[in-house]
Short mmCIF file of C-alpha atoms in Angstrom, two decimals:
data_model
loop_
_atom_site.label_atom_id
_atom_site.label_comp_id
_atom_site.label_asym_id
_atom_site.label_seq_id
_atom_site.Cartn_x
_atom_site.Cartn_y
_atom_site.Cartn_z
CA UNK A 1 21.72 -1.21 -24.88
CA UNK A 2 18.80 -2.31 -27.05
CA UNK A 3 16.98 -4.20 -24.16
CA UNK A 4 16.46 -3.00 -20.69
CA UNK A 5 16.47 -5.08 -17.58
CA UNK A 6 14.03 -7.06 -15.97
CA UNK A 7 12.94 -9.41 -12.71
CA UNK A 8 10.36 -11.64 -13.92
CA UNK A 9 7.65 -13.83 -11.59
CA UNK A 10 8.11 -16.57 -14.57
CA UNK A 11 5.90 -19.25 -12.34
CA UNK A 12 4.74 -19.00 -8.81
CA UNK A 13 8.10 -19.58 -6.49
CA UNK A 14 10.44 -18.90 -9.74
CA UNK A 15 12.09 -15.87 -10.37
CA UNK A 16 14.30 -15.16 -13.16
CA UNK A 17 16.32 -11.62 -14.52
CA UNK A 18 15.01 -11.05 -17.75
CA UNK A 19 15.13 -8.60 -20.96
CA UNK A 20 12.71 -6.52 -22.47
CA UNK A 21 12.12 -3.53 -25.02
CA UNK A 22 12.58 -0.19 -24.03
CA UNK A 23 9.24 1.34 -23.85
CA UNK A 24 8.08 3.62 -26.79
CA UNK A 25 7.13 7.38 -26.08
CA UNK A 26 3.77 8.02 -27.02
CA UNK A 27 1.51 11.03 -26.57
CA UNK A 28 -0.22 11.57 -23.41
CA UNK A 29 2.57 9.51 -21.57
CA UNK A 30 5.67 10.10 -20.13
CA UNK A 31 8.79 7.50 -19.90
CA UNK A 32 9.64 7.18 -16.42
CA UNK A 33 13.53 5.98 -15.25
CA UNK A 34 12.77 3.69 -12.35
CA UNK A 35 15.13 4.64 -9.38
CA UNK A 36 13.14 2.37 -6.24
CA UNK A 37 10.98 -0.35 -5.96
CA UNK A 38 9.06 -1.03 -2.87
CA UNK A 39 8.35 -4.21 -2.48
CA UNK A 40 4.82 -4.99 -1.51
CA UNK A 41 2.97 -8.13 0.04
CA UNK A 42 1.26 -8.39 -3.14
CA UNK A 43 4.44 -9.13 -4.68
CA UNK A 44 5.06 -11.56 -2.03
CA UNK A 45 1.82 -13.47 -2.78
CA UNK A 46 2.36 -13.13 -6.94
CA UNK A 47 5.54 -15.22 -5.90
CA UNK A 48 3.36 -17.68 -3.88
CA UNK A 49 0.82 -17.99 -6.48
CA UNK A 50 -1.78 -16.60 -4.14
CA UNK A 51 -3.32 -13.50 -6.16
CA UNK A 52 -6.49 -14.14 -8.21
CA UNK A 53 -6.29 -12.12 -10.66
CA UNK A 54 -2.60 -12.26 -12.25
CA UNK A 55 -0.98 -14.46 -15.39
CA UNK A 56 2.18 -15.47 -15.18
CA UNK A 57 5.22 -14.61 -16.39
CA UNK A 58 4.70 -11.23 -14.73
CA UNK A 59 7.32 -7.91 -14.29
CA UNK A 60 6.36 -7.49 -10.70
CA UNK A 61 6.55 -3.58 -9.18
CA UNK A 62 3.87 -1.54 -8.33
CA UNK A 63 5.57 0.93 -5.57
CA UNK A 64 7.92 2.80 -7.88
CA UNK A 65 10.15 6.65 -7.98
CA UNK A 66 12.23 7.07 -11.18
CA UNK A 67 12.99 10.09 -13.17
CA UNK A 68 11.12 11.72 -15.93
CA UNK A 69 12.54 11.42 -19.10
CA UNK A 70 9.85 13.14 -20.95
CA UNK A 71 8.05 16.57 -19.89
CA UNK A 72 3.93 16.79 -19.06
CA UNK A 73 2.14 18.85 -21.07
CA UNK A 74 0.89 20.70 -18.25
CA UNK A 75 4.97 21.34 -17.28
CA UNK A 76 4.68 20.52 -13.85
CA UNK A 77 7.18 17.44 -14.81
CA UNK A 78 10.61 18.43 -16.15
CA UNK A 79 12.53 16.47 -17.53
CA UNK A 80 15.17 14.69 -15.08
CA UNK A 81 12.47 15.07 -12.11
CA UNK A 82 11.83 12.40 -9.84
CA UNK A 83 8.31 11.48 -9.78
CA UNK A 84 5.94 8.90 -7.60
CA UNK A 85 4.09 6.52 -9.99
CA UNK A 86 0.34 6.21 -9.16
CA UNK A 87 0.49 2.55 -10.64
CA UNK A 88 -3.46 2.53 -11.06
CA UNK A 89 -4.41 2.84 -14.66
CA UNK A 90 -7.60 3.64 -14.94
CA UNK A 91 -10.43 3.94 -17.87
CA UNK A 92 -11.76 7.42 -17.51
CA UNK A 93 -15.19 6.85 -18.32
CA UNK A 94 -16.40 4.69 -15.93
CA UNK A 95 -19.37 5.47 -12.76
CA UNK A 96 -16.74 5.67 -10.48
CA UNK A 97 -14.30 7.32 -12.53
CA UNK A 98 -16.48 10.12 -13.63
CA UNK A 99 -17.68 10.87 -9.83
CA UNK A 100 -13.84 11.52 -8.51
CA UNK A 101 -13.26 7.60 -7.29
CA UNK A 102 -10.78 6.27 -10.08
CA UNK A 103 -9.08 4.22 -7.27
CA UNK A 104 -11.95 1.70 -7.90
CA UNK A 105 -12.12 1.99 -11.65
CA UNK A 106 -14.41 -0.72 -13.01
CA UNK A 107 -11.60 -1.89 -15.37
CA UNK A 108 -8.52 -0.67 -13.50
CA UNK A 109 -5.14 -2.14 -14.53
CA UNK A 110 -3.00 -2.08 -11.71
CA UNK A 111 1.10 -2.16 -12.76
CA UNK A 112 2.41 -5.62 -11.84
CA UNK A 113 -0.40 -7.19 -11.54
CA UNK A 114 -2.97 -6.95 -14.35
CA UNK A 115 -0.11 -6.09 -16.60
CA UNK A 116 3.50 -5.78 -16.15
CA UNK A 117 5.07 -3.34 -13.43
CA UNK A 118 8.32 -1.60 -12.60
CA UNK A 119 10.90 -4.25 -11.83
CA UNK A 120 12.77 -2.87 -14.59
CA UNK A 121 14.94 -0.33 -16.17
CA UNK A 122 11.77 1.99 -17.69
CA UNK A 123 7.97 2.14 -17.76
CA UNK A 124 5.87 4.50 -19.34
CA UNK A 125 2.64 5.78 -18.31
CA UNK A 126 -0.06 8.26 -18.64
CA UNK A 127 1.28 11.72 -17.30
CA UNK A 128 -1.67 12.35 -15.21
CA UNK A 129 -0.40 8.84 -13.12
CA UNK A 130 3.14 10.38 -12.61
CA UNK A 131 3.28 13.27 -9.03
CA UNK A 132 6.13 15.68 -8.72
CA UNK A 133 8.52 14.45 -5.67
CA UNK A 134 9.99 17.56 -5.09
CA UNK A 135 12.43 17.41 -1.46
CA UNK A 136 12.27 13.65 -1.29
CA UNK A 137 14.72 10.63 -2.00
CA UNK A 138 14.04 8.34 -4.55
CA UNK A 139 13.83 5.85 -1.72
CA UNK A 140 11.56 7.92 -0.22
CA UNK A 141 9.14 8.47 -2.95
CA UNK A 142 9.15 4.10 -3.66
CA UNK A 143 7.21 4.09 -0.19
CA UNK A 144 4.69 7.04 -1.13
CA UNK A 145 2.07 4.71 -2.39
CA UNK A 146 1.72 2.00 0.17
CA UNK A 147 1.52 4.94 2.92
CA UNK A 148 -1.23 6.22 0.86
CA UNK A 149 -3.28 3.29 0.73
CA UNK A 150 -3.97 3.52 4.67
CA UNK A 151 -4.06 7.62 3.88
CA UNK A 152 -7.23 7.18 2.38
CA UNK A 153 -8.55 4.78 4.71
CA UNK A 154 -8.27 7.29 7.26
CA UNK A 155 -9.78 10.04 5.10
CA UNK A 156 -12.69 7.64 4.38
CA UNK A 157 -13.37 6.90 7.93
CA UNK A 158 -13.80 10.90 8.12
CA UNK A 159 -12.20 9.83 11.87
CA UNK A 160 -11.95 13.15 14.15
CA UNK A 161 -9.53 14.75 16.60
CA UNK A 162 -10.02 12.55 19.69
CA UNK A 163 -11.35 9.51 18.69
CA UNK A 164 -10.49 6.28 19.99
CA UNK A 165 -9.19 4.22 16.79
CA UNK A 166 -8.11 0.25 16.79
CA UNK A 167 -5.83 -0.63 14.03
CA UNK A 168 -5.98 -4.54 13.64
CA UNK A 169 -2.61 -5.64 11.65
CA UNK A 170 0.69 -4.16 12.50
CA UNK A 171 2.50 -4.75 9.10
CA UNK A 172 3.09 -1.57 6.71
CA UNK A 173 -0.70 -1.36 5.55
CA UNK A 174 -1.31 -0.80 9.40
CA UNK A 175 1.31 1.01 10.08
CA UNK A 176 -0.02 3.57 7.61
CA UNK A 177 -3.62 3.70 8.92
CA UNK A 178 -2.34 4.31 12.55
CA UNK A 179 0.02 7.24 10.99
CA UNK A 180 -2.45 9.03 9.38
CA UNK A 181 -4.92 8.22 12.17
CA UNK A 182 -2.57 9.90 14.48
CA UNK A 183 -2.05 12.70 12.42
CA UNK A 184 -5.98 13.24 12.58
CA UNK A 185 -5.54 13.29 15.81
CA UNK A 186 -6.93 10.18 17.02
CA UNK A 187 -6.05 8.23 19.95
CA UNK A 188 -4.00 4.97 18.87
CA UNK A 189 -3.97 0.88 19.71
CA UNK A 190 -2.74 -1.18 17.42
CA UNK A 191 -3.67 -5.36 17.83
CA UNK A 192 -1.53 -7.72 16.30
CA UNK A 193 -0.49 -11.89 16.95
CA UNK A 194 3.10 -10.60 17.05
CA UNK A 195 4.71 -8.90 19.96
CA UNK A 196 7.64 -7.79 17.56
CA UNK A 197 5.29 -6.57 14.92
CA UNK A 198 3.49 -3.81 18.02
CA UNK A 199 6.50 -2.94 19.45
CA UNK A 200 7.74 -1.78 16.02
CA UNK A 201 4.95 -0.64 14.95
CA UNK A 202 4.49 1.67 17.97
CA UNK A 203 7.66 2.98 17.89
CA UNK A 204 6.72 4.22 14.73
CA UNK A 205 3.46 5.82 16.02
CA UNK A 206 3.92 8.77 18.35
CA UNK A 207 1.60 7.66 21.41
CA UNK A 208 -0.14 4.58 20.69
CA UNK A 209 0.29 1.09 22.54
CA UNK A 210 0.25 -1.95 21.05
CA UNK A 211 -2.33 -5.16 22.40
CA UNK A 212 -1.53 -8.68 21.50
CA UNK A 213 -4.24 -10.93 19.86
CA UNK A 214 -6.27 -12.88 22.16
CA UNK A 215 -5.15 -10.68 25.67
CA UNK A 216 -7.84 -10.86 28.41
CA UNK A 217 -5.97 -7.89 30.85
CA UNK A 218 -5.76 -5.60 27.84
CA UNK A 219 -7.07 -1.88 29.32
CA UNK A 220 -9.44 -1.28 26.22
CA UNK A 221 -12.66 0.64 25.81
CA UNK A 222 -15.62 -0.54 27.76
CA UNK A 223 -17.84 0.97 25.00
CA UNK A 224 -15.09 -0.02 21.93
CA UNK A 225 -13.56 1.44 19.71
CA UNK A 226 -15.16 4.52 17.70
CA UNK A 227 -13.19 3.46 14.57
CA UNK A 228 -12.11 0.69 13.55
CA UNK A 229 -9.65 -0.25 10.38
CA UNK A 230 -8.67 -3.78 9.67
CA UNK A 231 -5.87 -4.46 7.77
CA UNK A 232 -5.08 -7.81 8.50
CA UNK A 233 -6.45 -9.34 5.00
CA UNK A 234 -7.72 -12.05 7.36
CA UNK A 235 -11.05 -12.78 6.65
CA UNK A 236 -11.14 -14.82 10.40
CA UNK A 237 -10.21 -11.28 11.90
CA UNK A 238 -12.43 -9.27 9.57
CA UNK A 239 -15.34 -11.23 10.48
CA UNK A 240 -15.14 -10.57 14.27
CA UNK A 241 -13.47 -6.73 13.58
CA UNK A 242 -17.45 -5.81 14.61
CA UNK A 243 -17.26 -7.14 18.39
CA UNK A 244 -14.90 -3.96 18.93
CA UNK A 245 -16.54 -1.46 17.35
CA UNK A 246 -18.80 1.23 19.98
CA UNK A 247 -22.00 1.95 19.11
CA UNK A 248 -22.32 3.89 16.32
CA UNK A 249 -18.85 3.55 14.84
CA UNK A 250 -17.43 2.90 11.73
CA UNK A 251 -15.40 0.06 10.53
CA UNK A 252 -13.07 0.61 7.65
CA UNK A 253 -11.94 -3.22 6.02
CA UNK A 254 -8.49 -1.67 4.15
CA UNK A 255 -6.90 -5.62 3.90
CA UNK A 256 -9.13 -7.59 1.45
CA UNK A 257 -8.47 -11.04 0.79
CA UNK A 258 -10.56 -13.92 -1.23
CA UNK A 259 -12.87 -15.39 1.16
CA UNK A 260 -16.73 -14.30 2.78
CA UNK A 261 -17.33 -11.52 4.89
CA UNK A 262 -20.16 -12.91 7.57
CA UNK A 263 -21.15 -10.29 9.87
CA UNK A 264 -23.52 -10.95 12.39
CA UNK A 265 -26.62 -9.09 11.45
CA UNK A 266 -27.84 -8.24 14.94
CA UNK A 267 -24.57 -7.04 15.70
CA UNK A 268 -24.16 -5.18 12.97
CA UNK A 269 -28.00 -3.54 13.54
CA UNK A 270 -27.86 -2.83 17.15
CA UNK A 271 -24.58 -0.38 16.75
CA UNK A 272 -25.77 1.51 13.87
CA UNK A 273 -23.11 0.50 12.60
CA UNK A 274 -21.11 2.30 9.37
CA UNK A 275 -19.09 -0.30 6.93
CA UNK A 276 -17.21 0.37 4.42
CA UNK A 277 -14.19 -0.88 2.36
CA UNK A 278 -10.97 0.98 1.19
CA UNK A 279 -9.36 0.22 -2.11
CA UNK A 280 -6.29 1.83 -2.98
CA UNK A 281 -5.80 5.46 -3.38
CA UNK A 282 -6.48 8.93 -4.81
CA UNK A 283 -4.09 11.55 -6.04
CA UNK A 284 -4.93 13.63 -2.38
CA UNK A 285 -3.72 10.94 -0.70
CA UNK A 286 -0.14 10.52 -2.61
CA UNK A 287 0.35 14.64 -1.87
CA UNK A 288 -0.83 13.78 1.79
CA UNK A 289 1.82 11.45 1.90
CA UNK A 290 4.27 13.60 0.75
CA UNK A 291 3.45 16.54 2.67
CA UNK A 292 3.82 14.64 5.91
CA UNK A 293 6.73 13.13 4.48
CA UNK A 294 8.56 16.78 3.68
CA UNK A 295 7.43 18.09 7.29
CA UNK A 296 9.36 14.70 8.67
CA UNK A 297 6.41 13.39 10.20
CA UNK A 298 7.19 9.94 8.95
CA UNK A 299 9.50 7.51 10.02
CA UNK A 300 10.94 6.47 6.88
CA UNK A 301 14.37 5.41 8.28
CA UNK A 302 12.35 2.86 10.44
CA UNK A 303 9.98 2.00 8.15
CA UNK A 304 12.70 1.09 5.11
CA UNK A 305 14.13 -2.19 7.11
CA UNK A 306 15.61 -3.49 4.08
CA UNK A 307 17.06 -2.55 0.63
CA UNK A 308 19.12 -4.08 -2.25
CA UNK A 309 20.86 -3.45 -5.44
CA UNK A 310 18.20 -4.48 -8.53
CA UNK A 311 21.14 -6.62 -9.68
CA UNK A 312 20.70 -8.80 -6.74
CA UNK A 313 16.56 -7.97 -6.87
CA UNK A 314 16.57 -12.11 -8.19
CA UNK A 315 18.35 -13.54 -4.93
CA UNK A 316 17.66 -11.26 -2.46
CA UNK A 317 13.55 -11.52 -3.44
CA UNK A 318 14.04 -15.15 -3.16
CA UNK A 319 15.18 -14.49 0.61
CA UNK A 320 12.92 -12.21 1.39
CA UNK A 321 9.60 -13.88 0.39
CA UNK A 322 9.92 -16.99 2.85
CA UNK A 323 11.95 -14.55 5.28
CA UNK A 324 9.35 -11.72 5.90
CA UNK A 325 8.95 -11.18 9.91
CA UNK A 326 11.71 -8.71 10.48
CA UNK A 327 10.28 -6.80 7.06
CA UNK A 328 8.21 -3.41 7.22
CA UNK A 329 9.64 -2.14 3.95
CA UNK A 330 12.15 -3.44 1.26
CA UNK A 331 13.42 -1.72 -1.35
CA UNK A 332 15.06 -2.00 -4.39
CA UNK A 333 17.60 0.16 -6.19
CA UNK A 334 18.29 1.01 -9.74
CA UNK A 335 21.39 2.07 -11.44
#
């Protein structure tokens, strides 16, 4: 083959399978055989036209595994391993780059969105974006980097053994701050509007219980919550995520969504309270990932409710998108 294989976002609702070049090798990168695709809500909204900052036609694909098919030059990648892409491509040089916080890059370039991603045959990257995924599937390794978006919420919120946590937002975002909550060893609830969203999310998480939006008889906290992570990428929900929040807590926003956060400042003052946002992740938090994943701490069985051929990636995408309430994770399969 000359070309490789492609799904295209060619317009918002309109997908197509496409071609493409092969990608070059070049020095400094590595050529990566994509095995899995996770498919993310980003993805979902690319294919509404919701996300601000994309161009269409767009390769969609961000949560990727796929084989190496060059060797690092620090030879911790063979090649033929599998690898987990870190699709966050990043400038180097940059405040936050140069004190350890590349995850909010001033000019990051996330794959499928700013340019285009892995819903192909190959990619190629810069080796220090590619992590060994020694001991897992390739299915396994395609769900790495969503887990380890609410890993380092949790390792932001610097939560402790024993705390009381609320996770607002049951979908996989959530689902990944209460894991890695848990495995801090925090005390669980989970809050959603869907009564089939908490009782599958709390199956997932060992010992939490799940509250539905808007119920009075709930047994909750009569001081709150000592953390609190939102991940509802609601701004409605953000904006009242202080009301459960103890005095002096911390509230970790890990869903972000266009709209205007509007606290209310004597709120806010009177709890002492500590704010702060979670963008993606760091390298510590894809091993994290992976170490809880090798110790069988996560349920990726449950968590991996659907999955697909990439020749069907067109039709089955097409389902999925307007189909999404029985979804935690789909994946999609190459070769």
């Amino acid at each position: 083959m000359t070309v490789m294989k492609t799904i295209v976002c060619v317009e918002p609702g309109k997908l197509a399978s496409g071609t493409a070049p092969f990608p070059q090798a070049k020095p400094g990168h590595i050529r990566v055989a994509i095995r899995s695709i996770g498919i993310c809500g980003t993805d979902y909204h690319i294919m509404e036209g919701l996300h601000p900052f994309l161009q269409y036609p767009r390769v969609m694909g961000h949560e990727l595994s796929g084989t190496a098919l060059d060797a690092s030059s620090t030879g911790d990648i063979a090649v033929g391993d599998l690898v987990v892409v870190n699709p966050y491509v990043t400038c180097g040089t940059c405040h936050a780059c140069t004190i350890g916080k590349p995850n909010c890059c001033s000019s990051i370039s996330v794959l499928g969105v700013h340019g285009d991603g892995g819903m192909c045959d190959q990619i190629c990257v810069p080796e220090s974006n590619l992590y060994p995924a020694t001991g897992l599937t390739a299915r396994d390794a395609a769900m790495v980097e969503f887990l380890a978006i609410g890993a380092h919420a949790v390792a932001r919120s610097r939560i402790q053994a024993g705390t009381k946590a609320l996770v607002v937002g049951a979908g996989p975002i959530g689902i990944g701050a209460a894991l890695f909550a848990s495995f801090a060893g925090a005390e669980i609830t989970l809050r959603d509007t869907s009564q089939a969203r908490l009782d599958r999310a709390c199956a997932m998480v060992k010992g939490s219980k799940g509250v539905l939006v808007g119920d009075a008889s709930a047994d909750l906290p009569a001081d709150g919550f000592e953390t609190v992570f939102d991940a509802t990428g609601n701004i409605k929900a953000m904006n009242v995520a202080i009301n459960d929040l103890a005095h002096g807590g911390t509230l970790v926003l890990v869903g972000v969504v266009k709209g205007e956060l509007c606290i209310d400042d004597p709120e806010f003052h009177k709890r002492e309270t500590t704010m702060m946002g979670s963008r993606n992740a760091l390298k510590e938090d894809f091993e994290k990932v992976m170490f809880h994943m090798r110790a069988g701490d996560v349920p990726v069985d449950m968590l991996n409710t659907h999955e697909a051929a990439f020749e069907d990636g067109v039709e089955k995408l097409s389902a999925w998108v307007h189909n999404r309430e029985d979804i935690v994770k789909a994946v999609l399969h190459v070769g």
